[in-house]
Amino acid sequence: MPAAAPWPSSTRRTATGEMSIGGVAVTDLAATVGTPVYLVDEDDMRARARRMREAFTDAAGRVGTDAEVYYAGKAFLSRAVARWMVAEGLRIDTASLGELTTALEAGVEGALIGLHGNNKSDAELDLAIERGVGRIVVDSLPEVDRVARVAAVAGVVAPVMLRVTTGVHAGGHEFISTAHEDQKFGLSIHAEDERGQSPAMRALHAILSRPELDLIGIHSHIGSQILDATGFTAAAAALVELRAALERETGHLVGELDLGGGIGVAYLPGEDEPDVAAFARSIVDAVAQACRDTDTPVPHLSFEPGRSIAAPAGITLYTVGTIKDVRLEDGGHRRYVAVDGGMGDHIRTALYGAEYHAELVSRASAAAPVLCRVVGKHCESGDIVVRDVMLPGDIAAGDLLAVAATGAYGRSMASTYNLVPRPGVVAVREGTATTIVRRESVADLLALDLG
Ligand SMILES: *Cc1c(COP(=O)(O)O)cnc(C)c1O
């Protein structure tokens, strides 16, 4: 039976209380590769990718269309991960020269890659066009000319989508809808001038006027860690209406709508993960309904999940060091459990108060649990890994602690603050551990320091 969320599906506990993932005991792993280290359950990550593709393909099939799933590489990308995703029938979504190059170096065909970015560099556009990426997602009006120029120089017609903002925001358990957006991505579908033309519509017309560009789709990404499909269904209807309006104005019917990523996951025990199949059906059915309402054909669909594929398949393994009981104003105590990493490898808690779960994983303990705060080794009091968690009262230096659901936005957001090298990533599967990203060393950091 798969382990319960938020742990990877192959997580087990031996009779002595030791955790294993992918058939590899965490104590063996810590002894051979050291800590901190990120572990990824390869089979779990691949199964999540496969389920995501099947969910959207099935939902699309029910309304007479098809769907592609692009894995959002920013969640966590390495060459191995890119190959796993493509092997499971997904494509790769990238948003920088590093992500794009990593996908290409993994052997992913350009046609299966998308390029995003609100401020793409010349190098990113040049490489994308040279390697024939399947879509460049245009994010601003000036970018229409930039992409057209690069395509003209290369003598190709570049496939582009336009990223729009619908006023729909979801994530972090809330859903809001406003007419105007105060953020850097995309172009609003709402009119902002006396002529009544929206920035999105103006950009769509500009793209259609350029023979070097092929307008293949319209894109919307409404947020992240979304646990309810309502925001997606509202955005879907808005995209269908925009597509219908463009067809009325120009006769051009856009072939594809992309509804972005953002499907949420369970981070804590007892939290429910969204049912991906039901989620996919709600979104796709909303598209189909809006198409009936506007009397337009159902478009091809695409989606860009990252977190929901990567986060639950990964954990971070730390060794416990200093333990300190601090007396609180109210007379109580808080136990600070310091680990050998921290905000350098795990920024989301410090950055936006994300909640995580941790457990003692190197042994069983019958000691009564105490309220603890797991902190790192960095020189900042905000260096918190898990704000509040119950851990056995006998937790001690040398114990191994695992933090669950760190597979997305963990390694990919890591820094070398305090010149602490970043942990490596080890894939575990059927009793075998394979390092897919090696641990950084102080020598690696010094190699950049020209003295
Ligand atoms: C971040 C992002 C995604 C992935 O979001 P998740 O929450 O990881 O699923 C997809 N598309 C775009 C454009 C993004 O910016």
Short mmCIF file of C-alpha atoms and ligand atoms in Angstrom, two decimals:
data_model
loop_
_atom_site.label_atom_id
_atom_site.label_comp_id
_atom_site.label_asym_id
_atom_site.label_seq_id
_atom_site.Cartn_x
_atom_site.Cartn_y
_atom_site.Cartn_z
CA MET A 1 0.00 0.00 0.00
CA PRO A 2 1.42 3.43 -0.88
CA ALA A 3 2.47 5.54 2.09
CA ALA A 4 0.10 8.27 3.22
CA ALA A 5 0.64 11.90 2.16
CA PRO A 6 2.80 13.90 2.53
CA TRP A 7 5.42 11.12 2.12
CA PRO A 8 6.51 9.61 -1.21
CA SER A 9 4.50 6.51 -2.12
CA SER A 10 7.34 4.02 -1.49
CA THR A 11 8.05 5.31 2.04
CA ARG A 12 8.19 2.50 4.64
CA ARG A 13 9.23 2.10 8.28
CA THR A 14 11.18 -0.95 9.44
CA ALA A 15 10.51 -2.70 12.74
CA THR A 16 13.24 -0.54 14.29
CA GLY A 17 11.51 2.63 13.12
CA GLU A 18 13.93 3.43 10.35
CA MET A 19 12.50 5.07 7.24
CA SER A 20 13.20 3.75 3.76
CA ILE A 21 12.22 5.28 0.43
CA GLY A 22 12.46 3.48 -2.87
CA GLY A 23 13.78 0.48 -0.90
CA VAL A 24 16.78 2.48 0.36
CA ALA A 25 17.19 2.97 4.12
CA VAL A 26 17.78 6.61 4.99
CA THR A 27 20.53 5.63 7.45
CA ASP A 28 22.45 3.83 4.68
CA LEU A 29 22.01 6.81 2.43
CA ALA A 30 23.17 9.28 5.06
CA ALA A 31 26.22 7.08 5.70
CA THR A 32 27.16 6.89 2.02
CA VAL A 33 26.26 10.32 0.59
CA GLY A 34 26.03 12.46 3.73
CA THR A 35 23.42 15.02 4.71
CA PRO A 36 21.70 17.27 3.95
CA VAL A 37 20.48 15.60 0.79
CA TYR A 38 17.35 15.72 -1.31
CA LEU A 39 15.82 12.33 -2.11
CA VAL A 40 13.41 11.79 -4.96
CA ASP A 41 11.27 8.68 -5.32
CA GLU A 42 11.65 8.18 -9.06
CA ASP A 43 8.71 5.81 -9.47
CA ASP A 44 6.44 8.15 -7.52
CA MET A 45 7.42 11.21 -9.55
CA ARG A 46 6.97 9.33 -12.80
CA ALA A 47 3.62 7.89 -11.69
CA ARG A 48 2.41 11.40 -10.81
CA ALA A 49 3.49 12.66 -14.23
CA ARG A 50 1.71 9.74 -15.92
CA ARG A 51 -1.48 10.23 -13.89
CA MET A 52 -1.48 13.92 -14.73
CA ARG A 53 -1.12 13.21 -18.46
CA GLU A 54 -3.82 10.51 -18.35
CA ALA A 55 -6.20 12.71 -16.36
CA PHE A 56 -6.02 15.59 -18.84
CA THR A 57 -5.96 13.34 -21.92
CA ASP A 58 -9.03 11.43 -20.71
CA ALA A 59 -10.91 14.60 -19.76
CA ALA A 60 -10.09 16.17 -23.13
CA GLY A 61 -11.13 13.01 -24.99
CA ARG A 62 -14.57 13.16 -23.35
CA VAL A 63 -15.19 16.55 -24.97
CA GLY A 64 -13.72 15.58 -28.33
CA THR A 65 -10.28 17.17 -28.12
CA ASP A 66 -6.77 16.38 -26.92
CA ALA A 67 -4.42 17.71 -24.27
CA GLU A 68 -0.68 17.97 -23.73
CA VAL A 69 0.95 18.22 -20.32
CA TYR A 70 4.15 20.24 -19.97
CA TYR A 71 6.13 19.59 -16.80
CA ALA A 72 7.04 23.01 -15.33
CA GLY A 73 10.79 22.62 -15.01
CA LYS A 74 11.19 25.40 -12.49
CA ALA A 75 9.75 23.07 -9.82
CA PHE A 76 12.88 20.92 -10.18
CA LEU A 77 14.74 20.18 -13.38
CA SER A 78 17.77 18.05 -14.11
CA ARG A 79 18.61 16.06 -17.20
CA ALA A 80 17.38 12.84 -15.57
CA VAL A 81 14.09 14.47 -14.59
CA ALA A 82 13.58 15.84 -18.12
CA ARG A 83 14.10 12.34 -19.53
CA TRP A 84 11.66 10.78 -17.02
CA MET A 85 8.99 13.32 -17.94
CA VAL A 86 9.38 12.79 -21.68
CA ALA A 87 9.37 9.02 -21.17
CA GLU A 88 6.00 9.42 -19.41
CA GLY A 89 4.60 11.32 -22.38
CA LEU A 90 4.99 14.85 -21.04
CA ARG A 91 6.70 17.84 -22.57
CA ILE A 92 8.93 20.37 -20.78
CA ASP A 93 8.12 23.92 -19.85
CA THR A 94 11.17 26.15 -19.35
CA ALA A 95 11.65 29.77 -18.29
CA SER A 96 15.36 30.53 -18.57
CA LEU A 97 18.48 29.74 -20.57
CA GLY A 98 19.49 27.26 -17.86
CA GLU A 99 16.20 25.36 -17.92
CA LEU A 100 16.01 25.42 -21.72
CA THR A 101 19.61 24.20 -22.09
CA THR A 102 19.10 21.48 -19.48
CA ALA A 103 16.04 20.14 -21.33
CA LEU A 104 17.90 20.23 -24.67
CA GLU A 105 20.99 18.58 -23.17
CA ALA A 106 18.74 15.83 -21.81
CA GLY A 107 17.96 15.09 -25.44
CA VAL A 108 14.45 16.56 -25.41
CA GLU A 109 13.44 17.62 -28.92
CA GLY A 110 12.93 21.36 -29.29
CA ALA A 111 9.39 20.76 -30.52
CA LEU A 112 8.50 19.29 -27.11
CA ILE A 113 9.72 22.33 -25.17
CA GLY A 114 7.98 25.60 -24.29
CA LEU A 115 9.74 28.83 -23.32
CA HIS A 116 8.25 31.29 -20.84
CA GLY A 117 9.58 34.45 -19.22
CA ASN A 118 8.48 38.03 -18.65
CA ASN A 119 11.92 39.37 -19.60
CA LYS A 120 13.49 36.88 -21.97
CA SER A 121 17.10 37.49 -22.94
CA ASP A 122 18.39 37.59 -26.51
CA ALA A 123 20.32 34.39 -25.77
CA GLU A 124 17.11 32.65 -24.65
CA LEU A 125 15.18 33.71 -27.74
CA ASP A 126 18.07 32.87 -30.07
CA LEU A 127 18.47 29.38 -28.64
CA ALA A 128 14.72 28.75 -28.61
CA ILE A 129 14.37 29.69 -32.28
CA GLU A 130 17.56 27.93 -33.33
CA ARG A 131 16.41 24.69 -31.71
CA GLY A 132 12.83 24.99 -32.90
CA VAL A 133 11.03 25.06 -29.56
CA GLY A 134 7.37 24.16 -29.89
CA ARG A 135 6.16 27.42 -28.43
CA ILE A 136 7.43 30.71 -27.16
CA VAL A 137 4.98 32.25 -24.72
CA VAL A 138 5.00 35.99 -25.44
CA ASP A 139 4.56 38.02 -22.26
CA SER A 140 4.49 41.66 -23.41
CA LEU A 141 3.84 43.88 -26.43
CA PRO A 142 7.54 44.71 -27.10
CA GLU A 143 8.29 40.99 -27.12
CA VAL A 144 6.10 40.55 -30.21
CA ASP A 145 8.63 42.55 -32.24
CA ARG A 146 11.62 40.93 -30.56
CA VAL A 147 10.49 37.38 -31.34
CA ALA A 148 9.52 38.38 -34.89
CA ARG A 149 12.98 39.88 -35.48
CA VAL A 150 14.80 36.79 -34.22
CA ALA A 151 12.55 34.57 -36.35
CA ALA A 152 13.15 36.77 -39.41
CA VAL A 153 16.93 36.54 -39.00
CA ALA A 154 16.69 32.76 -38.71
CA GLY A 155 14.30 32.62 -41.67
CA VAL A 156 11.61 30.71 -39.75
CA VAL A 157 8.06 31.27 -38.59
CA ALA A 158 8.03 31.10 -34.80
CA PRO A 159 5.12 29.37 -33.01
CA VAL A 160 3.94 31.69 -30.25
CA MET A 161 1.31 31.82 -27.55
CA LEU A 162 0.24 34.97 -25.76
CA ARG A 163 0.15 34.98 -21.97
CA VAL A 164 -2.87 36.89 -20.73
CA THR A 165 -4.18 37.81 -17.30
CA THR A 166 -7.84 37.20 -16.66
CA GLY A 167 -8.09 38.82 -13.23
CA VAL A 168 -8.49 35.37 -11.70
CA HIS A 169 -6.09 34.50 -8.89
CA ALA A 170 -6.08 31.28 -6.97
CA GLY A 171 -3.78 29.49 -4.60
CA GLY A 172 -3.06 29.38 -0.92
CA HIS A 173 -6.66 28.19 -0.39
CA GLU A 174 -8.30 31.32 -1.84
CA PHE A 175 -9.82 32.44 -5.09
CA ILE A 176 -10.24 36.08 -6.06
CA SER A 177 -11.26 37.69 -9.30
CA THR A 178 -10.60 41.35 -10.13
CA ALA A 179 -10.70 43.34 -13.36
CA HIS A 180 -7.19 44.69 -13.08
CA GLU A 181 -3.99 42.97 -12.22
CA ASP A 182 -1.08 44.45 -10.38
CA GLN A 183 1.66 42.00 -11.31
CA LYS A 184 4.38 41.62 -13.90
CA PHE A 185 3.15 38.69 -16.01
CA GLY A 186 1.09 38.70 -19.17
CA LEU A 187 -1.36 41.16 -20.68
CA SER A 188 -4.79 41.97 -19.33
CA ILE A 189 -7.91 40.86 -21.16
CA HIS A 190 -9.74 43.84 -19.66
CA ALA A 191 -9.99 47.15 -21.55
CA GLU A 192 -7.71 49.87 -20.24
CA ASP A 193 -8.18 52.69 -22.74
CA GLU A 194 -11.00 54.79 -24.25
CA ARG A 195 -10.95 52.73 -27.46
CA GLY A 196 -12.05 49.78 -25.40
CA GLN A 197 -9.32 47.44 -26.65
CA SER A 198 -7.59 45.33 -24.03
CA PRO A 199 -3.79 45.02 -23.92
CA ALA A 200 -4.21 41.30 -24.65
CA MET A 201 -6.32 41.96 -27.74
CA ARG A 202 -3.87 44.59 -28.98
CA ALA A 203 -1.00 42.08 -28.65
CA LEU A 204 -3.00 39.34 -30.38
CA HIS A 205 -3.61 41.67 -33.33
CA ALA A 206 0.10 42.59 -33.35
CA ILE A 207 1.10 38.92 -33.47
CA LEU A 208 -1.34 38.20 -36.31
CA SER A 209 0.11 41.12 -38.28
CA ARG A 210 3.61 39.56 -38.25
CA PRO A 211 4.25 36.93 -40.93
CA GLU A 212 7.26 35.68 -38.89
CA LEU A 213 4.90 34.62 -36.08
CA ASP A 214 2.34 31.82 -35.94
CA LEU A 215 -0.21 32.48 -33.20
CA ILE A 216 -0.85 28.95 -31.93
CA GLY A 217 -2.43 29.64 -28.58
CA ILE A 218 -3.49 31.75 -25.63
CA HIS A 219 -2.07 31.09 -22.17
CA SER A 220 -3.12 31.79 -18.59
CA HIS A 221 -1.48 30.78 -15.31
CA ILE A 222 -3.56 31.79 -12.29
CA GLY A 223 -1.41 30.86 -9.31
CA SER A 224 0.05 27.98 -7.36
CA GLN A 225 -0.85 25.47 -4.62
CA ILE A 226 -4.50 25.60 -5.80
CA LEU A 227 -6.76 23.07 -4.10
CA ASP A 228 -10.09 23.87 -5.76
CA ALA A 229 -10.79 24.01 -9.52
CA THR A 230 -13.07 27.09 -9.38
CA GLY A 231 -10.31 29.55 -10.31
CA PHE A 232 -9.35 27.41 -13.30
CA THR A 233 -12.90 27.14 -14.55
CA ALA A 234 -13.31 30.94 -14.36
CA ALA A 235 -10.04 31.48 -16.23
CA ALA A 236 -10.99 28.84 -18.81
CA ALA A 237 -14.25 30.63 -19.62
CA ALA A 238 -12.40 33.95 -19.95
CA LEU A 239 -9.87 32.44 -22.40
CA VAL A 240 -12.62 30.89 -24.52
CA GLU A 241 -14.40 34.26 -24.69
CA LEU A 242 -11.20 36.05 -25.70
CA ARG A 243 -10.59 33.44 -28.40
CA ALA A 244 -14.15 33.87 -29.69
CA ALA A 245 -13.78 37.67 -29.72
CA LEU A 246 -10.51 37.43 -31.65
CA GLU A 247 -12.18 35.19 -34.22
CA ARG A 248 -15.04 37.70 -34.62
CA GLU A 249 -12.55 40.55 -35.11
CA THR A 250 -10.02 38.84 -37.36
CA GLY A 251 -11.41 35.50 -38.55
CA HIS A 252 -8.46 33.76 -36.88
CA LEU A 253 -9.46 30.91 -34.60
CA VAL A 254 -6.65 30.16 -32.13
CA GLY A 255 -5.96 26.43 -32.02
CA GLU A 256 -4.91 25.91 -28.41
CA LEU A 257 -5.58 27.17 -24.91
CA ASP A 258 -3.08 26.60 -22.10
CA LEU A 259 -4.36 26.88 -18.54
CA GLY A 260 -0.97 26.85 -16.87
CA GLY A 261 -0.02 24.98 -13.72
CA GLY A 262 -0.77 25.45 -10.06
CA ILE A 263 -2.47 22.27 -8.86
CA GLY A 264 -1.83 21.95 -5.13
CA VAL A 265 -0.46 19.12 -2.99
CA ALA A 266 -0.63 17.95 0.61
CA TYR A 267 2.22 19.30 2.71
CA LEU A 268 0.99 18.13 6.12
CA PRO A 269 -0.37 14.81 7.42
CA GLY A 270 -4.15 14.74 7.18
CA GLU A 271 -4.30 17.21 4.30
CA ASP A 272 -6.14 15.94 1.23
CA GLU A 273 -4.48 16.03 -2.15
CA PRO A 274 -6.73 17.23 -4.95
CA ASP A 275 -8.14 14.38 -7.04
CA VAL A 276 -6.29 15.06 -10.29
CA ALA A 277 -8.83 13.26 -12.51
CA ALA A 278 -11.75 15.24 -11.06
CA PHE A 279 -9.74 18.45 -11.28
CA ALA A 280 -8.94 17.83 -14.93
CA ARG A 281 -12.57 17.06 -15.75
CA SER A 282 -13.80 20.26 -14.07
CA ILE A 283 -11.37 22.42 -16.03
CA VAL A 284 -11.90 20.70 -19.37
CA ASP A 285 -15.69 20.67 -18.92
CA ALA A 286 -15.59 24.42 -18.22
CA VAL A 287 -13.76 24.94 -21.51
CA ALA A 288 -16.33 22.81 -23.36
CA GLN A 289 -19.24 24.66 -21.73
CA ALA A 290 -17.77 28.07 -22.65
CA CYS A 291 -17.30 26.82 -26.23
CA ARG A 292 -20.99 25.87 -26.40
CA ASP A 293 -21.91 29.28 -24.97
CA THR A 294 -19.82 31.11 -27.59
CA ASP A 295 -20.61 28.67 -30.41
CA THR A 296 -16.92 27.95 -31.03
CA PRO A 297 -15.17 24.58 -31.51
CA VAL A 298 -13.36 23.04 -28.53
CA PRO A 299 -9.63 23.91 -28.78
CA HIS A 300 -6.60 21.72 -28.19
CA LEU A 301 -5.61 22.07 -24.54
CA SER A 302 -2.38 22.17 -22.59
CA PHE A 303 -1.39 22.38 -18.94
CA GLU A 304 1.84 23.05 -17.06
CA PRO A 305 1.88 21.38 -13.64
CA GLY A 306 5.15 21.44 -11.69
CA ARG A 307 4.59 21.19 -7.95
CA SER A 308 1.91 18.50 -8.15
CA ILE A 309 4.35 16.18 -9.96
CA ALA A 310 7.57 16.94 -8.09
CA ALA A 311 6.75 18.08 -4.54
CA PRO A 312 5.26 14.93 -2.98
CA ALA A 313 7.88 12.66 -4.56
CA GLY A 314 10.77 14.34 -2.73
CA ILE A 315 12.03 14.75 0.81
CA THR A 316 15.03 16.41 2.43
CA LEU A 317 17.15 14.40 4.83
CA TYR A 318 19.06 16.27 7.55
CA THR A 319 21.20 15.38 10.55
CA VAL A 320 20.18 16.94 13.85
CA GLY A 321 22.81 19.07 15.59
CA THR A 322 22.31 21.61 18.36
CA ILE A 323 19.15 21.39 20.45
CA LYS A 324 18.12 24.35 22.56
CA ASP A 325 15.15 24.97 24.84
CA VAL A 326 14.13 28.62 24.88
CA ARG A 327 11.91 30.05 27.58
CA LEU A 328 8.89 31.94 26.20
CA GLU A 329 7.11 35.03 27.59
CA ASP A 330 4.19 32.92 28.71
CA GLY A 331 6.47 30.73 30.82
CA GLY A 332 6.45 27.84 28.36
CA HIS A 333 9.38 26.53 26.32
CA ARG A 334 10.13 26.12 22.69
CA ARG A 335 12.61 23.47 21.59
CA TYR A 336 14.83 24.59 18.73
CA VAL A 337 16.15 21.62 16.76
CA ALA A 338 18.95 22.78 14.45
CA VAL A 339 19.76 20.75 11.33
CA ASP A 340 22.80 20.78 9.03
CA GLY A 341 21.05 22.78 6.28
CA GLY A 342 18.32 25.42 6.46
CA MET A 343 17.09 28.38 4.43
CA GLY A 344 19.84 27.82 1.85
CA ASP A 345 18.28 24.52 0.76
CA HIS A 346 14.77 25.24 2.02
CA ILE A 347 13.61 28.83 1.45
CA ARG A 348 9.82 28.53 1.23
CA THR A 349 9.21 28.62 4.98
CA ALA A 350 11.25 31.82 5.40
CA LEU A 351 10.05 33.31 2.11
CA TYR A 352 6.30 33.00 2.53
CA GLY A 353 5.54 31.08 5.65
CA ALA A 354 5.03 27.75 3.89
CA GLU A 355 4.15 24.87 6.22
CA TYR A 356 6.00 21.58 6.24
CA HIS A 357 6.09 18.36 8.21
CA ALA A 358 9.17 16.65 9.68
CA GLU A 359 9.77 13.33 11.41
CA LEU A 360 12.57 11.53 13.20
CA VAL A 361 13.47 8.83 10.65
CA SER A 362 16.59 7.03 11.90
CA ARG A 363 15.01 5.17 14.82
CA ALA A 364 11.81 4.59 16.73
CA SER A 365 11.16 6.55 19.89
CA ALA A 366 8.64 6.02 22.64
CA ALA A 367 9.41 9.41 24.22
CA ALA A 368 6.49 11.79 24.61
CA PRO A 369 6.34 14.30 21.73
CA VAL A 370 7.26 17.92 22.36
CA LEU A 371 6.54 21.00 20.28
CA CYS A 372 9.66 21.82 18.26
CA ARG A 373 10.85 24.32 15.70
CA VAL A 374 13.25 22.96 13.11
CA VAL A 375 15.83 25.59 12.20
CA GLY A 376 18.93 25.70 10.02
CA LYS A 377 22.55 26.73 10.45
CA HIS A 378 22.40 30.10 8.66
CA CYS A 379 23.08 33.46 10.30
CA GLU A 380 19.51 34.70 10.37
CA SER A 381 16.79 34.20 12.97
CA GLY A 382 14.25 33.69 10.17
CA ASP A 383 16.15 30.56 9.11
CA ILE A 384 13.25 28.23 9.86
CA VAL A 385 12.64 24.92 8.09
CA VAL A 386 9.49 23.80 9.96
CA ARG A 387 7.84 26.37 12.21
CA ASP A 388 5.90 23.99 14.48
CA VAL A 389 6.13 20.23 14.63
CA MET A 390 5.79 17.59 17.34
CA LEU A 391 8.97 15.51 17.65
CA PRO A 392 9.90 12.83 20.19
CA GLY A 393 11.18 14.42 23.41
CA ASP A 394 14.42 12.44 23.24
CA ILE A 395 15.45 13.81 19.83
CA ALA A 396 19.21 14.26 19.95
CA ALA A 397 22.24 15.28 17.97
CA GLY A 398 23.05 12.68 15.33
CA ASP A 399 19.43 11.68 14.70
CA LEU A 400 18.18 11.90 11.13
CA LEU A 401 15.23 14.16 10.41
CA ALA A 402 13.25 14.07 7.16
CA VAL A 403 11.14 16.95 5.87
CA ALA A 404 8.31 15.82 3.57
CA ALA A 405 7.14 17.17 0.20
CA THR A 406 10.26 19.16 -0.63
CA GLY A 407 10.58 17.79 -4.18
CA ALA A 408 9.38 21.03 -5.79
CA TYR A 409 10.86 24.48 -5.19
CA GLY A 410 13.47 23.01 -2.81
CA ARG A 411 16.63 22.36 -4.80
CA SER A 412 15.40 24.67 -7.55
CA MET A 413 15.20 27.66 -5.17
CA ALA A 414 18.33 26.80 -3.18
CA SER A 415 21.06 29.36 -2.58
CA THR A 416 24.58 29.28 -1.24
CA TYR A 417 23.90 31.78 1.56
CA ASN A 418 26.73 31.81 4.11
CA LEU A 419 28.72 30.01 1.39
CA VAL A 420 27.02 26.79 2.44
CA PRO A 421 27.20 24.48 -0.60
CA ARG A 422 23.87 23.22 -1.96
CA PRO A 423 22.88 19.59 -1.28
CA GLY A 424 22.78 17.05 -4.07
CA VAL A 425 19.75 15.13 -5.29
CA VAL A 426 19.60 11.34 -5.09
CA ALA A 427 16.97 9.34 -6.97
CA VAL A 428 15.88 6.16 -5.20
CA ARG A 429 14.13 3.26 -6.86
CA GLU A 430 13.84 -0.47 -6.15
CA GLY A 431 16.65 -0.46 -3.62
CA THR A 432 19.08 1.56 -5.73
CA ALA A 433 20.24 5.10 -5.04
CA THR A 434 21.48 7.17 -7.99
CA THR A 435 22.91 10.65 -7.57
CA ILE A 436 21.30 12.80 -10.27
CA VAL A 437 22.66 16.14 -9.07
CA ARG A 438 25.89 15.99 -7.11
CA ARG A 439 26.40 17.84 -3.88
CA GLU A 440 28.16 21.17 -4.28
CA SER A 441 31.50 21.50 -2.51
CA VAL A 442 33.33 24.47 -1.06
CA ALA A 443 35.78 23.93 -3.91
CA ASP A 444 32.90 24.50 -6.36
CA LEU A 445 32.16 27.80 -4.66
CA LEU A 446 35.81 28.82 -4.63
CA ALA A 447 36.10 27.98 -8.32
CA LEU A 448 33.87 31.00 -8.98
CA ASP A 449 35.92 33.22 -6.70
CA LEU A 450 38.73 34.71 -8.77
CA GLY A 451 40.60 35.94 -5.74
C1 LIG B 1 5.12 28.33 -11.90
C2 LIG B 1 4.45 28.09 -13.19
C3 LIG B 1 3.93 26.83 -13.48
C4 LIG B 1 3.96 25.68 -12.51
O1 LIG B 1 3.25 25.95 -11.34
P1 LIG B 1 3.05 24.80 -10.24
O2 LIG B 1 2.37 25.53 -9.14
O3 LIG B 1 4.39 24.31 -9.86
O4 LIG B 1 2.21 23.74 -10.85
C5 LIG B 1 3.34 26.64 -14.72
N1 LIG B 1 3.28 27.64 -15.63
C6 LIG B 1 3.78 28.87 -15.38
C7 LIG B 1 3.70 29.90 -16.41
C8 LIG B 1 4.38 29.13 -14.16
O5 LIG B 1 4.88 30.35 -13.92
#
